[in-house]
Amino acid sequence: MRKIETLRARIAALQVERAALLRQKRNRAQVVDAIGDLVQHWAAEGADLVARELQRAAEGGPPDPLRIRTELGPLFAALLGADAVRAALLAGIEAIPVGLDATDRADKLVTLGVELDRLEKDEERLCEAEGIDRRPDARPEIVLA
Amino acid sequence: MNLRKLLSIRAAHERIHAEYRRLAESVRQGNAEVARLLSEAGPELPEGWQGMPHDDLLARGLDPSRLARAQIVAEQTGVLRLETQKLAARLADSRALVERLNSYAQD
């Protein structure tokens, strides 16, 4: 493989890796925690709502606790239990990449940026020296440095 | 910012553009030449004339030499058309790059 192709393949791979890192702002554990916190909140909210409906029934209102005007989350948590709702919501969690914590992610983004700068500068030097067409998405700050 | 390099890249883009226009014009002329030769070769070309023997073409009132010339020009034009298509891809990439560089330079 020509040197330019090797370089460009490496650049493309790093760009994909960086894009994935930029996209994934929470790692898998943080997603689990966030869902857990949300379900906990729903459970408390749902319990309050059901309690109020029961109280209303006790006070002579229509005995219809399911007539809860709310989001589905608190209702499901109240009816099925927080653990069941959490488990159902997290059934597909394996599909989420394990990811990095915030510090490691920031460090990795810096490392990738430095490596990309280096490779793209090498690429630009090669284009210049050998008269190779530049990529249409070559970074102007590298090409015109 | 390296202005000289920007100008050099713009000039290279213009060269690709000029070459593309030249090739596209050659293809246009080739197509016109083929059409002219075919129309001059006879009143109506039967289907499959390309594979017909010389004498059959003559018997149908066709001009085999013009037809042969038309085939040669069509093949040459086909090659040019492929080159033009490849150059069109290079030109599109080059245009995209120059637009990015111009935009960066303006900022």
XYZ file of N, CA and C in Angstrom:
756
model
N 0.848 -1.193 0.000
C 0.000 0.000 0.000
C 0.885 1.245 0.000
N 0.491 2.214 -0.790
C 1.283 3.432 -0.831
C 1.232 4.133 0.524
N 2.284 4.899 0.777
C 2.387 5.552 2.083
C 1.190 6.465 2.352
N 0.753 7.178 1.302
C -0.364 8.113 1.499
C -1.641 7.354 1.887
N -1.816 6.167 1.299
C -3.023 5.394 1.622
C -2.976 4.894 3.059
N -1.791 4.465 3.478
C -1.631 4.027 4.863
C -1.937 5.183 5.826
N -1.381 6.332 5.502
C -1.618 7.513 6.350
C -3.103 7.857 6.413
N -3.744 7.843 5.250
C -5.160 8.246 5.202
C -6.058 7.226 5.906
N -5.675 5.962 5.800
C -6.463 4.944 6.508
C -6.361 5.170 8.013
N -5.158 5.510 8.474
C -4.950 5.761 9.912
C -5.715 7.028 10.352
N -5.652 8.042 9.518
C -6.376 9.286 9.837
C -7.874 9.004 9.930
N -8.392 8.255 8.955
C -9.834 7.962 8.950
C -10.222 7.176 10.199
N -9.365 6.222 10.585
C -9.674 5.405 11.767
C -9.705 6.283 13.027
N -8.733 7.190 13.121
C -8.700 8.069 14.301
C -9.875 9.043 14.309
N -10.256 9.496 13.125
C -11.413 10.405 13.052
C -12.688 9.697 13.512
N -12.810 8.434 13.117
C -13.985 7.652 13.539
C -13.966 7.476 15.056
N -12.765 7.163 15.575
C -12.638 6.961 17.026
C -12.973 8.247 17.783
N -12.479 9.366 17.263
C -12.740 10.645 17.938
C -14.226 11.009 17.865
N -14.831 10.754 16.681
C -16.266 11.070 16.535
C -17.087 10.242 17.520
N -16.697 8.973 17.690
C -17.426 8.107 18.625
C -17.271 8.624 20.054
N -16.055 9.063 20.370
C -15.816 9.603 21.723
C -16.608 10.889 21.960
N -16.635 11.736 20.935
C -17.371 12.998 21.082
C -18.864 12.742 21.229
N -19.325 11.694 20.517
C -20.751 11.370 20.581
C -21.127 10.811 21.949
N -20.259 9.957 22.493
C -20.612 9.280 23.752
C -20.181 10.140 24.946
N -21.112 10.959 25.404
C -20.776 11.862 26.515
C -20.902 11.158 27.860
N -21.659 10.044 27.889
C -21.738 9.245 29.119
C -21.217 7.848 28.796
N -20.447 7.279 29.699
C -20.046 5.895 29.489
C -21.180 4.974 29.963
N -20.979 3.681 29.781
C -22.068 2.744 30.085
C -22.482 2.826 31.554
N -21.505 2.888 32.437
C -21.818 2.940 33.872
C -22.613 4.190 34.213
N -22.254 5.295 33.552
C -22.972 6.545 33.815
C -24.402 6.489 33.289
N -24.587 5.768 32.173
C -25.951 5.591 31.658
C -26.766 4.779 32.656
N -26.159 3.707 33.176
C -26.850 2.870 34.171
C -27.223 3.724 35.387
N -26.277 4.548 35.845
C -26.553 5.409 37.004
C -27.670 6.405 36.704
N -27.613 7.005 35.499
C -28.614 8.020 35.148
C -30.007 7.397 35.084
N -30.089 6.203 34.489
C -31.390 5.525 34.415
C -31.841 5.146 35.827
N -30.901 4.671 36.627
C -31.231 4.299 38.004
C -31.784 5.491 38.779
N -31.127 6.650 38.636
C -31.604 7.863 39.323
C -32.995 8.260 38.844
N -33.183 8.153 37.524
C -34.478 8.545 36.960
C -35.597 7.630 37.480
N -35.313 6.322 37.482
C -36.339 5.379 37.934
C -36.633 5.593 39.426
N -35.586 5.917 40.179
C -35.770 6.207 41.607
C -36.714 7.408 41.785
N -36.473 8.401 40.974
C -37.310 9.600 41.001
C -38.757 9.245 40.613
N -38.905 8.447 39.560
C -40.247 8.010 39.133
C -40.949 7.253 40.261
N -40.182 6.384 40.915
C -40.779 5.547 41.961
C -41.344 6.426 43.076
N -40.566 7.428 43.473
C -41.033 8.322 44.542
C -42.251 9.103 44.078
N -42.173 9.609 42.847
C -43.276 10.397 42.298
C -44.528 9.527 42.151
N -44.315 8.295 41.665
C -45.438 7.371 41.463
C -46.089 6.994 42.781
N -45.263 6.778 43.789
C -45.812 6.408 45.098
C -46.667 7.545 45.650
N -46.195 8.786 45.492
C -46.972 9.953 45.938
C -48.299 10.046 45.207
N -48.249 9.844 43.920
C -49.464 9.960 43.108
C -50.494 8.913 43.514
N -50.027 7.675 43.680
C -50.951 6.595 44.053
C -51.517 6.865 45.444
N -50.624 7.343 46.341
C -51.097 7.641 47.697
C -52.178 8.716 47.667
N -51.957 9.718 46.829
C -52.959 10.798 46.736
C -54.284 10.279 46.165
N -54.179 9.398 45.177
C -55.398 8.828 44.589
C -56.149 7.990 45.623
N -55.411 7.229 46.402
C -56.054 6.412 47.442
C -56.728 7.313 48.479
N -56.012 8.383 48.829
C -56.576 9.321 49.788
C -57.867 9.938 49.247
N -57.810 10.279 47.929
C -58.986 10.874 47.300
C -60.153 9.887 47.357
N -59.849 8.601 47.124
C -60.892 7.571 47.179
C -61.464 7.488 48.601
N -60.552 7.595 49.577
C -60.994 7.519 50.966
C -61.899 8.694 51.320
N -61.639 9.812 50.604
C -62.444 11.005 50.904
C -63.727 11.063 50.084
N -64.032 9.941 49.407
C -65.296 9.873 48.686
C -65.182 10.094 47.203
N -63.976 10.340 46.727
C -63.790 10.507 45.284
C -63.930 9.174 44.577
N -63.904 9.209 43.225
C -64.027 7.944 42.486
C -62.826 7.034 42.775
N -63.057 5.769 43.106
C -61.920 4.864 43.390
C -61.235 4.422 42.092
N -60.412 5.311 41.584
C -59.802 5.027 40.268
C -58.343 5.465 40.276
N -57.496 4.722 40.986
C -56.088 5.145 41.114
C -55.348 5.175 39.774
N -55.845 4.448 38.781
C -55.135 4.457 37.491
C -55.472 5.696 36.667
N -56.387 6.500 37.171
C -56.732 7.733 36.471
C -55.688 8.806 36.824
N -54.436 8.387 36.772
C -53.361 9.299 37.159
C -52.932 10.109 35.941
N -53.039 11.403 36.067
C -52.634 12.244 34.932
C -51.149 12.568 35.103
N -50.335 11.734 34.528
C -48.895 11.918 34.709
C -48.153 11.257 33.557
N -46.843 11.347 33.559
C -46.037 10.603 32.588
C -46.143 9.124 32.922
N -45.723 8.293 31.981
C -45.832 6.850 32.218
C -44.801 6.351 33.223
N -43.656 7.027 33.290
C -42.584 6.554 34.162
C -43.019 6.340 35.595
N -43.562 7.374 36.249
C -43.986 7.192 37.645
C -45.061 6.118 37.791
N -45.974 6.045 36.804
C -47.036 5.045 36.870
C -46.457 3.626 36.800
N -45.563 3.409 35.827
C -44.942 2.080 35.717
C -44.160 1.743 36.994
N -43.418 2.715 37.489
C -42.624 2.448 38.693
C -43.526 2.098 39.870
N -44.681 2.788 39.936
C -45.601 2.516 41.041
C -46.250 1.134 40.894
N -46.586 0.769 39.669
C -47.326 -0.487 39.453
C -46.416 -1.713 39.398
N -45.232 -1.547 38.757
C -44.361 -2.713 38.530
C -43.188 -2.769 39.502
N -42.900 -1.660 40.117
C -41.739 -1.615 41.010
C -40.536 -1.046 40.274
N -39.733 -0.273 40.991
C -38.583 0.389 40.387
C -37.597 -0.608 39.793
N -37.372 -1.730 40.478
C -36.382 -2.697 39.981
C -36.781 -3.246 38.619
N -38.072 -3.580 38.458
C -38.535 -4.152 37.190
C -38.417 -3.128 36.070
N -38.777 -1.882 36.392
C -38.698 -0.833 35.356
C -37.243 -0.591 34.976
N -36.380 -0.517 35.970
C -34.947 -0.303 35.711
C -34.399 -1.439 34.860
N -34.747 -2.679 35.222
C -34.243 -3.839 34.477
C -34.738 -3.808 33.029
N -36.009 -3.441 32.854
C -36.553 -3.410 31.490
C -35.857 -2.335 30.661
N -35.640 -1.181 31.270
C -35.016 -0.082 30.519
C -33.551 -0.381 30.185
N -32.921 -1.149 31.062
C -31.485 -1.413 30.853
C -31.229 -2.758 30.171
N -32.282 -3.377 29.653
C -32.111 -4.700 29.025
C -31.124 -4.638 27.854
N -31.099 -3.502 27.169
C -30.225 -3.400 25.989
C -28.928 -2.653 26.267
N -28.554 -2.543 27.514
C -27.398 -1.709 27.870
C -26.085 -2.225 27.276
N -26.022 -3.543 27.001
C -24.777 -4.098 26.441
C -24.454 -3.482 25.077
N -25.477 -2.949 24.431
C -25.240 -2.350 23.108
C -24.498 -1.015 23.224
N -24.496 -0.450 24.414
C -23.793 0.823 24.612
C -22.319 0.525 24.892
N -21.413 1.172 24.163
C -19.988 0.933 24.435
C -19.649 1.240 25.898
N -18.701 0.481 26.430
C -18.315 0.683 27.830
C -17.912 2.143 28.062
N -17.144 2.689 27.116
C -16.789 4.104 27.195
C -15.797 4.432 28.293
N -15.533 5.715 28.417
C -14.529 6.183 29.383
C -15.176 7.149 30.357
N -14.541 7.318 31.509
C -15.070 8.354 32.408
C -14.595 9.723 31.881
N -15.115 10.773 32.472
C -14.909 12.119 31.921
C -13.429 12.467 31.783
N -12.640 12.132 32.797
C -11.222 12.492 32.759
C -10.493 11.722 31.661
N -10.729 10.406 31.646
C -10.062 9.586 30.622
C -10.507 10.005 29.219
N -11.798 10.356 29.108
C -12.322 10.769 27.804
C -11.632 12.050 27.343
N -11.515 13.001 28.253
C -10.855 14.269 27.905
C -9.401 14.010 27.519
N -8.722 13.163 28.298
C -7.315 12.836 27.987
C -7.209 12.185 26.610
N -8.136 11.255 26.351
C -8.097 10.516 25.086
C -8.354 11.450 23.906
N -9.269 12.386 24.092
C -9.557 13.347 23.010
C -8.322 14.198 22.707
N -7.615 14.573 23.757
C -6.386 15.351 23.543
C -5.365 14.511 22.788
N -5.193 13.262 23.230
C -4.220 12.364 22.586
C -4.571 12.164 21.112
N -5.855 11.923 20.853
C -6.283 11.721 19.468
C -6.047 12.979 18.631
N -6.334 14.115 19.227
C -6.130 15.378 18.511
C -4.674 15.585 18.140
N -3.792 15.289 19.090
C -2.350 15.451 18.835
C -1.899 14.490 17.738
N -2.367 13.250 17.834
C -1.979 12.243 16.841
C -2.527 12.603 15.460
N -3.759 13.089 15.414
C -4.346 13.494 14.132
C -3.574 14.667 13.534
N -3.233 15.628 14.374
C -2.433 16.766 13.880
C -1.144 16.261 13.233
N -0.489 15.361 13.937
C 0.804 14.858 13.446
C 0.623 14.141 12.104
N -0.382 13.244 12.040
C -0.592 12.471 10.815
C -1.022 13.371 9.651
N -1.876 14.327 9.955
C -2.349 15.201 8.877
C -1.244 16.122 8.377
N -0.338 16.489 9.266
C 0.819 17.278 8.814
C 1.722 16.415 7.925
N 1.907 15.149 8.331
C 2.687 14.222 7.491
C 2.029 14.081 6.119
N 0.705 13.943 6.153
C -0.045 13.789 4.901
C 0.150 15.008 4.009
N 0.063 16.188 4.608
C 0.207 17.422 3.828
C 1.608 17.520 3.221
N 2.601 17.150 4.020
C 3.980 17.184 3.497
C 4.113 16.247 2.305
N 3.492 15.070 2.419
C 3.564 14.073 1.347
C 2.839 14.579 0.097
N 1.674 15.187 0.284
C 0.926 15.737 -0.861
C 1.776 16.791 -1.571
N 2.388 17.632 -0.765
C 3.192 18.724 -1.310
C 4.417 18.171 -2.059
N 5.062 17.181 -1.439
C 6.313 16.671 -2.019
C 6.061 15.836 -3.269
N 4.961 15.091 -3.278
C 4.739 14.145 -4.382
C 3.609 14.554 -5.322
N 3.073 15.754 -5.111
C 2.017 16.236 -6.000
C 0.744 15.402 -5.938
N 0.422 14.901 -4.750
C -0.774 14.065 -4.580
C -1.979 14.966 -4.312
N -3.108 14.604 -4.899
C -4.333 15.383 -4.639
C -4.659 15.338 -3.149
N -5.047 16.484 -2.608
C -5.440 16.513 -1.195
C -6.849 15.976 -1.031
N -7.156 15.557 0.168
C -8.532 15.140 0.457
C -9.434 16.370 0.398
N -10.681 16.183 -0.091
C -11.589 17.339 -0.116
C -11.888 17.853 1.287
N -11.748 16.982 2.291
C -12.051 17.417 3.664
C -10.773 17.656 4.474
N -9.665 17.878 3.754
C -8.417 18.191 4.469
C -8.626 19.471 5.281
N -8.002 19.505 6.456
C -8.214 20.676 7.326
C -7.438 21.881 6.794
N -8.120 22.991 6.548
C -7.431 24.183 6.028
C -6.287 24.628 6.918
N -6.450 24.516 8.228
C -5.379 25.009 9.107
C -4.128 24.158 8.991
N -4.289 22.914 8.520
C -3.102 22.079 8.276
C -2.543 22.382 6.884
N -3.439 22.442 5.896
C -2.982 22.668 4.506
C -2.292 24.018 4.373
N -2.852 25.020 5.019
C -2.323 26.387 4.833
C -1.407 26.835 5.978
N -0.940 25.882 6.749
C -0.075 26.261 7.883
C 1.235 26.854 7.370
N -1.173 32.173 7.922
C -1.734 31.411 6.796
C -0.819 31.547 5.575
N -0.668 30.458 4.868
C 0.233 30.430 3.726
C -0.533 30.821 2.454
N -0.495 32.109 2.139
C -1.279 32.623 1.007
C -0.772 32.078 -0.322
N 0.549 31.954 -0.398
C 1.135 31.454 -1.643
C 0.625 30.036 -1.941
N 0.523 29.250 -0.894
C 0.049 27.873 -1.076
C -1.427 27.871 -1.510
N -2.198 28.759 -0.912
C -3.614 28.855 -1.292
C -3.732 29.190 -2.779
N -2.929 30.140 -3.217
C -2.975 30.526 -4.632
C -2.547 29.368 -5.525
N -1.553 28.632 -5.061
C -1.063 27.495 -5.841
C -2.137 26.400 -5.948
N -2.861 26.176 -4.851
C -3.922 25.150 -4.867
C -5.081 25.609 -5.755
N -5.389 26.909 -5.679
C -6.442 27.432 -6.571
C -6.036 27.267 -8.037
N -4.762 27.535 -8.322
C -4.288 27.422 -9.709
C -4.361 25.968 -10.179
N -4.008 25.039 -9.276
C -4.087 23.618 -9.629
C -5.539 23.232 -9.911
N -6.453 23.788 -9.103
C -7.881 23.519 -9.334
C -8.304 24.044 -10.700
N -7.843 25.222 -11.046
C -8.203 25.791 -12.356
C -7.663 24.936 -13.491
N -6.465 24.368 -13.283
C -5.904 23.507 -14.325
C -6.763 22.252 -14.509
N -7.198 21.667 -13.378
C -8.074 20.483 -13.481
C -9.371 20.872 -14.193
N -9.884 22.037 -13.838
C -11.135 22.493 -14.450
C -10.971 22.673 -15.958
N -9.837 23.277 -16.347
C -9.587 23.497 -17.774
C -9.449 22.162 -18.509
N -8.743 21.239 -17.893
C -8.569 19.919 -18.499
C -9.921 19.206 -18.621
N -10.753 19.361 -17.605
C -12.084 18.759 -17.645
C -12.894 19.345 -18.807
N -12.841 20.657 -18.933
C -13.597 21.305 -20.020
C -13.088 20.826 -21.380
N -11.749 20.674 -21.478
C -11.169 20.225 -22.748
C -11.651 18.818 -23.085
N -11.599 17.930 -22.082
C -12.034 16.552 -22.311
C -13.533 16.482 -22.631
N -14.311 17.264 -21.882
C -15.760 17.245 -22.107
C -16.075 17.726 -23.521
N -15.328 18.724 -23.977
C -15.541 19.225 -25.342
C -15.138 18.152 -26.360
N -14.053 17.419 -26.075
C -13.639 16.338 -26.982
C -14.717 15.262 -27.069
N -15.321 14.954 -25.931
C -16.395 13.949 -25.930
C -17.579 14.460 -26.746
N -17.888 15.737 -26.551
C -19.015 16.309 -27.304
C -18.726 16.233 -28.809
N -17.490 16.598 -29.184
C -17.124 16.557 -30.603
C -17.139 15.129 -31.126
N -16.662 14.188 -30.294
C -16.661 12.774 -30.692
C -18.069 12.276 -30.946
N -18.969 12.628 -30.045
C -20.368 12.208 -30.216
C -20.959 12.798 -31.493
N -20.632 14.071 -31.735
C -21.160 14.737 -32.928
C -20.595 14.081 -34.190
N -19.311 13.737 -34.129
C -18.652 13.098 -35.276
C -19.284 11.734 -35.561
N -19.527 10.967 -34.518
C -20.163 9.654 -34.688
C -21.554 9.832 -35.307
N -22.307 10.787 -34.784
C -23.656 11.027 -35.308
C -23.590 11.426 -36.780
N -22.614 12.288 -37.100
C -22.482 12.735 -38.495
C -22.132 11.565 -39.412
N -21.147 10.743 -38.992
C -20.716 9.610 -39.832
C -21.862 8.616 -40.021
N -22.610 8.392 -38.964
C -23.720 7.431 -39.079
C -24.805 7.971 -40.008
N -25.044 9.274 -39.912
C -26.110 9.826 -40.767
C -25.670 9.845 -42.223
N -24.340 9.992 -42.431
C -23.839 10.015 -43.810
C -23.661 8.603 -44.372
N -23.667 7.617 -43.498
C -23.377 6.242 -43.949
C -24.546 5.624 -44.687
N -25.728 6.162 -44.504
C -26.871 5.580 -45.198
C -28.154 6.078 -44.603
N -29.221 5.808 -45.313
C -30.501 6.377 -44.880
C -31.000 5.798 -43.559
N -30.907 4.516 -43.417
C -31.452 3.890 -42.204
C -30.559 2.724 -41.803
N -30.077 2.738 -40.594
C -29.176 1.670 -40.145
C -29.996 0.509 -39.586
N -29.777 -0.691 -40.134
C -30.511 -1.838 -39.583
C -29.944 -2.231 -38.226
N -30.749 -2.883 -37.445
C -30.278 -3.339 -36.139
C -29.147 -4.357 -36.328
N -28.120 -4.262 -35.530
C -26.995 -5.202 -35.594
C -26.053 -4.924 -36.750
N -26.088 -3.708 -37.263
C -25.216 -3.387 -38.410
C -23.739 -3.560 -38.073
N -23.414 -3.407 -36.799
C -21.986 -3.494 -36.410
C -21.382 -4.857 -36.759
N -22.216 -5.893 -36.754
C -21.686 -7.231 -37.011
C -21.906 -7.711 -38.444
N -22.455 -6.860 -39.280
C -22.782 -7.297 -40.646
C -21.546 -7.314 -41.552
N -21.464 -8.290 -42.450
C -20.350 -8.319 -43.408
C -20.386 -7.085 -44.318
N -19.198 -6.766 -44.815
C -19.016 -5.603 -45.689
C -20.020 -5.612 -46.843
N -20.157 -6.782 -47.500
C -21.017 -6.862 -48.695
C -22.483 -6.643 -48.337
N -22.890 -7.131 -47.185
C -24.284 -6.929 -46.753
C -24.575 -5.450 -46.561
N -23.591 -4.764 -45.980
C -23.770 -3.321 -45.769
C -23.909 -2.605 -47.114
N -23.031 -3.002 -48.063
C -23.087 -2.385 -49.391
C -24.432 -2.664 -50.052
N -24.883 -3.925 -49.913
C -26.158 -4.324 -50.539
C -27.325 -3.512 -49.981
N -27.175 -3.046 -48.753
C -28.269 -2.251 -48.148
C -28.100 -0.748 -48.423
N -27.127 -0.443 -49.258
C -26.924 0.966 -49.615
C -26.186 1.748 -48.548
N -25.465 1.039 -47.698
C -24.740 1.716 -46.620
C -23.269 1.879 -46.997
N -22.595 2.793 -46.324
C -21.186 3.079 -46.606
C -20.330 2.449 -45.498
N -19.730 1.264 -45.817
C -18.978 0.548 -44.767
C -17.809 1.351 -44.197
N -17.166 2.148 -45.029
C -15.988 2.873 -44.527
C -16.415 3.932 -43.495
N -17.540 4.595 -43.749
C -18.025 5.582 -42.778
C -18.472 4.886 -41.489
N -19.088 3.720 -41.682
C -19.540 2.988 -40.488
C -18.352 2.536 -39.643
N -17.306 2.053 -40.336
C -16.104 1.612 -39.609
C -15.475 2.787 -38.878
N -15.429 3.921 -39.561
C -14.863 5.134 -38.953
C -15.705 5.547 -37.734
N -17.010 5.436 -37.881
C -17.909 5.795 -36.764
C -17.637 4.906 -35.549
N -17.385 3.641 -35.821
C -17.117 2.716 -34.695
C -15.815 3.078 -33.990
N -14.803 3.401 -34.810
C -13.503 3.775 -34.219
C -13.648 5.046 -33.366
N -14.326 6.036 -33.942
C -14.499 7.296 -33.205
C -15.322 7.063 -31.934
N -16.319 6.186 -32.034
C -17.163 5.902 -30.856
C -16.328 5.259 -29.748
N -15.420 4.344 -30.150
C -14.563 3.706 -29.135
C -13.628 4.731 -28.495
N -13.034 5.576 -29.337
C -12.126 6.606 -28.803
C -12.891 7.561 -27.875
N -14.106 7.876 -28.286
C -14.912 8.788 -27.463
C -15.298 8.124 -26.141
N -15.521 6.810 -26.210
C -15.829 6.077 -24.976
C -14.691 6.150 -23.975
N -13.470 6.006 -24.493
C -12.291 6.110 -23.615
C -12.222 7.514 -23.009
N -12.440 8.511 -23.859
C -12.404 9.902 -23.379
C -13.497 10.148 -22.341
N -14.652 9.522 -22.558
C -15.761 9.725 -21.622
C -15.392 9.176 -20.235
N -14.736 8.016 -20.233
C -14.299 7.447 -18.948
C -13.304 8.376 -18.247
N -12.354 8.894 -19.046
C -11.364 9.824 -18.469
C -12.067 11.059 -17.920
N -13.084 11.509 -18.650
C -13.825 12.704 -18.217
C -14.545 12.443 -16.902
N -15.098 11.241 -16.795
C -15.810 10.907 -15.554
C -14.853 10.870 -14.364
N -13.659 10.279 -14.607
C -12.666 10.236 -13.515
C -12.246 11.660 -13.129
N -12.045 12.476 -14.150
C -11.619 13.849 -13.883
C -12.725 14.628 -13.178
N -13.969 14.303 -13.490
C -15.092 15.000 -12.839
C -15.052 14.733 -11.328
N -14.691 13.510 -10.956
C -14.603 13.184 -9.524
C -13.464 13.989 -8.881
N -12.318 14.055 -9.585
C -11.188 14.851 -9.058
C -11.565 16.317 -8.949
N -12.281 16.780 -9.957
C -12.675 18.185 -9.969
C -13.607 18.492 -8.794
N -14.531 17.584 -8.527
C -15.469 17.810 -7.409
C -14.706 17.862 -6.088
N -13.746 16.945 -5.915
C -12.935 16.948 -4.684
C -12.134 18.244 -4.575
N -11.541 18.618 -5.704
C -10.714 19.815 -5.714
C -11.559 21.054 -5.404
N -12.757 21.093 -5.969
C -13.639 22.242 -5.719
C -14.012 22.306 -4.227
N -14.322 21.147 -3.671
C -14.704 21.116 -2.246
C -13.547 21.621 -1.381
N -12.340 21.188 -1.720
C -11.177 21.629 -0.938
C -10.970 23.131 -1.068
N -11.023 23.617 -2.308
C -10.783 25.048 -2.521
C -11.836 25.881 -1.793
N -13.074 25.415 -1.811
C -14.125 26.160 -1.097
C -13.844 26.206 0.399
N -13.365 25.078 0.942
C -13.027 25.060 2.382
C -11.866 26.012 2.674
N -10.874 25.965 1.789
C -9.698 26.830 2.014
C -10.075 28.308 1.874
N -10.901 28.615 0.869
C -11.326 30.013 0.684
C -12.095 30.507 1.906
N -12.985 29.647 2.383
C -13.791 30.022 3.541
C -12.892 30.263 4.756
N -11.914 29.381 4.931
C -10.965 29.524 6.047
C -10.172 30.823 5.891
N -9.747 31.089 4.653
C -8.933 32.291 4.414
C -9.742 33.559 4.697
N -11.040 33.519 4.368
C -11.878 34.703 4.609
C -12.096 34.950 6.100
N -12.157 33.838 6.842
C -12.361 33.986 8.295
C -11.092 34.551 8.932
